[in-house]
């Protein structure tokens, strides 16, 4: 892993984030490290990805749109800072912080939506963001319990809950989330068949 100095990343967070956002980011870092330890993933890589995941969360739509245009991101991220922030952070961590670890970059890029064929690190960051201790929504305890029993099943529960919530709120459902759910269902089914044979 070509890595930037962690202190620079923390300095940026301390200088630019609201208190509430900082609490969330550091909680995701701790959760990601615990999950990495539980599932035999690299804890340092999990920590770095977690630190970067919300670098651009909460910015005004106009600022988000500026980044989407400047960085040449897909136009579907215009007028949607919620979906854009991970994509922007992924490009910036590579461009400005010289991180070339594609797995870490993808973990940041897809931490909001998930995607088909997620790596172990991507699943860990997605889940850590979903279950960190300050999260409070219907079903979170079930996902928290599953997170330390079966990584894939916990991710599937989180994705299904996210899809239900987005549909019920009338928001735009990103296709990456649907594909992530479908891909995980296949992975779990294949694993179960293997265990039965």
Short mmCIF file of C-alpha atoms in Angstrom, two decimals:
data_model
loop_
_atom_site.label_atom_id
_atom_site.label_comp_id
_atom_site.label_asym_id
_atom_site.label_seq_id
_atom_site.Cartn_x
_atom_site.Cartn_y
_atom_site.Cartn_z
CA UNK A 1 0.00 0.00 0.00
CA UNK A 2 1.44 3.36 -0.96
CA UNK A 3 0.23 5.41 1.92
CA UNK A 4 0.06 9.01 2.85
CA UNK A 5 0.87 10.24 6.34
CA UNK A 6 -2.13 9.57 8.60
CA UNK A 7 -1.58 12.83 10.50
CA UNK A 8 -2.28 14.84 7.33
CA UNK A 9 -5.59 13.04 6.88
CA UNK A 10 -6.58 13.61 10.51
CA UNK A 11 -5.54 17.28 10.27
CA UNK A 12 -7.89 17.71 7.31
CA UNK A 13 -10.75 16.08 9.22
CA UNK A 14 -10.11 18.18 12.34
CA UNK A 15 -9.99 21.40 10.32
CA UNK A 16 -12.86 20.84 7.90
CA UNK A 17 -15.51 18.65 9.58
CA UNK A 18 -18.31 19.49 11.95
CA UNK A 19 -18.13 17.94 15.41
CA UNK A 20 -20.94 15.54 14.50
CA UNK A 21 -19.16 14.40 11.33
CA UNK A 22 -15.88 13.88 13.20
CA UNK A 23 -17.62 11.71 15.79
CA UNK A 24 -19.12 9.62 12.98
CA UNK A 25 -15.83 9.26 11.05
CA UNK A 26 -13.84 8.17 14.11
CA UNK A 27 -16.61 5.76 15.12
CA UNK A 28 -16.50 4.21 11.61
CA UNK A 29 -12.69 3.94 11.92
CA UNK A 30 -13.00 1.98 15.18
CA UNK A 31 -15.76 -0.26 13.79
CA UNK A 32 -13.79 -0.91 10.59
CA UNK A 33 -10.71 -1.92 12.60
CA UNK A 34 -12.78 -4.32 14.72
CA UNK A 35 -14.39 -5.87 11.64
CA UNK A 36 -11.00 -6.13 9.91
CA UNK A 37 -9.61 -7.97 12.93
CA UNK A 38 -12.65 -10.26 13.07
CA UNK A 39 -12.39 -11.22 9.38
CA UNK A 40 -8.61 -11.23 8.94
CA UNK A 41 -8.35 -8.06 6.83
CA UNK A 42 -5.57 -5.47 7.02
CA UNK A 43 -6.48 -3.14 9.89
CA UNK A 44 -4.35 -0.23 8.62
CA UNK A 45 -5.99 -0.27 5.21
CA UNK A 46 -9.43 -0.45 6.86
CA UNK A 47 -8.51 2.50 9.09
CA UNK A 48 -7.34 4.65 6.16
CA UNK A 49 -10.40 3.90 4.03
CA UNK A 50 -12.66 4.71 6.99
CA UNK A 51 -10.87 8.02 7.60
CA UNK A 52 -11.43 9.04 3.96
CA UNK A 53 -14.99 7.75 3.51
CA UNK A 54 -16.84 10.96 4.49
CA UNK A 55 -14.22 13.54 3.49
CA UNK A 56 -16.77 15.32 1.29
CA UNK A 57 -20.01 14.48 3.10
CA UNK A 58 -22.30 17.37 3.95
CA UNK A 59 -20.94 19.84 1.41
CA UNK A 60 -23.38 22.15 -0.38
CA UNK A 61 -24.87 20.86 -3.64
CA UNK A 62 -23.15 23.63 -5.62
CA UNK A 63 -19.71 22.59 -4.28
CA UNK A 64 -20.48 18.92 -4.93
CA UNK A 65 -21.54 19.72 -8.51
CA UNK A 66 -18.29 21.66 -9.01
CA UNK A 67 -16.25 18.62 -7.99
CA UNK A 68 -18.34 16.27 -10.17
CA UNK A 69 -17.60 18.48 -13.21
CA UNK A 70 -13.95 19.15 -12.35
CA UNK A 71 -13.16 15.48 -11.73
CA UNK A 72 -15.11 14.25 -14.76
CA UNK A 73 -17.48 12.06 -12.73
CA UNK A 74 -20.67 10.58 -14.16
CA UNK A 75 -23.45 13.18 -14.58
CA UNK A 76 -25.79 11.09 -12.43
CA UNK A 77 -23.86 12.47 -9.44
CA UNK A 78 -24.85 16.04 -10.26
CA UNK A 79 -27.44 17.42 -7.82
CA UNK A 80 -26.89 14.39 -5.58
CA UNK A 81 -24.21 15.13 -2.95
CA UNK A 82 -25.25 12.04 -0.98
CA UNK A 83 -24.16 9.74 -3.81
CA UNK A 84 -21.34 12.00 -5.04
CA UNK A 85 -19.36 12.38 -1.80
CA UNK A 86 -17.79 8.90 -1.87
CA UNK A 87 -16.86 9.19 -5.55
CA UNK A 88 -15.22 12.58 -4.95
CA UNK A 89 -13.32 11.31 -1.89
CA UNK A 90 -12.04 8.29 -3.85
CA UNK A 91 -10.58 10.49 -6.61
CA UNK A 92 -9.09 12.99 -4.13
CA UNK A 93 -7.43 10.30 -1.98
CA UNK A 94 -5.69 9.02 -5.11
CA UNK A 95 -4.89 12.41 -6.67
CA UNK A 96 -3.98 14.52 -3.62
CA UNK A 97 -2.94 11.90 -1.06
CA UNK A 98 -1.18 9.56 -3.54
CA UNK A 99 -2.99 6.42 -2.43
CA UNK A 100 -2.81 3.90 -5.24
CA UNK A 101 -4.39 0.94 -3.47
CA UNK A 102 -7.38 0.20 -5.70
CA UNK A 103 -9.16 -1.83 -3.02
CA UNK A 104 -9.05 1.12 -0.60
CA UNK A 105 -10.15 3.53 -3.33
CA UNK A 106 -13.12 1.28 -4.21
CA UNK A 107 -14.03 0.87 -0.53
CA UNK A 108 -14.36 4.66 -0.27
CA UNK A 109 -16.03 5.06 -3.66
CA UNK A 110 -18.77 2.48 -2.97
CA UNK A 111 -19.26 2.89 0.79
CA UNK A 112 -22.70 4.47 0.30
CA UNK A 113 -24.15 2.15 -2.34
CA UNK A 114 -22.13 -1.04 -2.33
CA UNK A 115 -21.59 -2.74 -5.69
CA UNK A 116 -21.56 -6.17 -7.31
CA UNK A 117 -18.53 -8.27 -6.40
CA UNK A 118 -17.43 -6.26 -3.35
CA UNK A 119 -14.09 -7.21 -1.81
CA UNK A 120 -13.74 -8.01 1.88
CA UNK A 121 -12.45 -4.47 2.58
CA UNK A 122 -15.35 -2.90 0.66
CA UNK A 123 -17.82 -4.94 2.72
CA UNK A 124 -16.08 -3.92 5.95
CA UNK A 125 -16.22 -0.18 5.18
CA UNK A 126 -19.82 -0.41 3.95
CA UNK A 127 -20.85 -2.22 7.14
CA UNK A 128 -18.79 -0.08 9.53
CA UNK A 129 -20.53 3.02 8.14
CA UNK A 130 -23.90 1.32 8.58
CA UNK A 131 -23.50 -0.02 12.13
CA UNK A 132 -21.16 2.36 13.97
CA UNK A 133 -22.43 2.87 17.55
CA UNK A 134 -24.07 6.25 16.90
CA UNK A 135 -26.34 4.84 14.20
CA UNK A 136 -29.91 4.44 15.38
CA UNK A 137 -32.58 3.17 12.99
CA UNK A 138 -35.03 0.25 12.88
CA UNK A 139 -33.15 -3.01 12.35
CA UNK A 140 -29.66 -1.72 13.20
CA UNK A 141 -29.23 -4.13 16.13
CA UNK A 142 -29.97 -7.12 13.90
CA UNK A 143 -27.33 -5.94 11.40
CA UNK A 144 -24.83 -5.25 14.24
CA UNK A 145 -25.25 -8.79 15.57
CA UNK A 146 -24.93 -10.31 12.08
CA UNK A 147 -21.83 -8.19 11.35
CA UNK A 148 -19.71 -10.26 13.74
CA UNK A 149 -21.21 -13.61 12.69
CA UNK A 150 -21.24 -13.51 8.89
CA UNK A 151 -19.88 -10.59 6.85
CA UNK A 152 -21.85 -11.43 3.70
CA UNK A 153 -25.15 -11.98 5.47
CA UNK A 154 -24.74 -8.72 7.41
CA UNK A 155 -24.01 -6.79 4.20
CA UNK A 156 -27.04 -8.35 2.56
CA UNK A 157 -29.26 -7.33 5.50
CA UNK A 158 -27.88 -3.77 5.35
CA UNK A 159 -28.37 -3.53 1.58
CA UNK A 160 -31.95 -4.87 1.76
CA UNK A 161 -32.77 -2.43 4.55
CA UNK A 162 -31.25 0.42 2.53
CA UNK A 163 -33.26 -0.52 -0.59
CA UNK A 164 -36.51 -0.69 1.42
CA UNK A 165 -35.80 2.67 3.06
CA UNK A 166 -34.92 4.41 -0.23
CA UNK A 167 -38.02 3.02 -1.97
CA UNK A 168 -40.33 4.00 0.90
CA UNK A 169 -38.91 7.53 1.03
CA UNK A 170 -39.38 7.98 -2.73
CA UNK A 171 -35.68 8.75 -3.26
CA UNK A 172 -33.68 7.66 -6.28
CA UNK A 173 -32.31 4.13 -5.86
CA UNK A 174 -28.80 3.72 -7.25
CA UNK A 175 -28.47 0.60 -9.40
CA UNK A 176 -25.14 -0.26 -7.76
CA UNK A 177 -27.08 -1.02 -4.57
CA UNK A 178 -29.47 -3.37 -6.37
CA UNK A 179 -26.56 -5.10 -8.11
CA UNK A 180 -24.69 -5.38 -4.80
CA UNK A 181 -27.71 -7.11 -3.22
CA UNK A 182 -28.17 -9.50 -6.14
CA UNK A 183 -24.46 -10.32 -6.26
CA UNK A 184 -24.35 -11.07 -2.53
CA UNK A 185 -27.43 -13.30 -2.76
CA UNK A 186 -25.62 -15.36 -5.40
CA UNK A 187 -22.41 -15.49 -3.30
CA UNK A 188 -24.31 -16.67 -0.22
CA UNK A 189 -26.30 -19.24 -2.19
CA UNK A 190 -23.11 -20.61 -3.78
CA UNK A 191 -21.45 -20.82 -0.35
CA UNK A 192 -24.45 -22.68 1.09
CA UNK A 193 -24.47 -25.16 -1.80
CA UNK A 194 -20.76 -25.77 -1.25
CA UNK A 195 -21.34 -26.47 2.43
CA UNK A 196 -24.16 -28.90 1.65
CA UNK A 197 -22.10 -31.00 -0.78
#
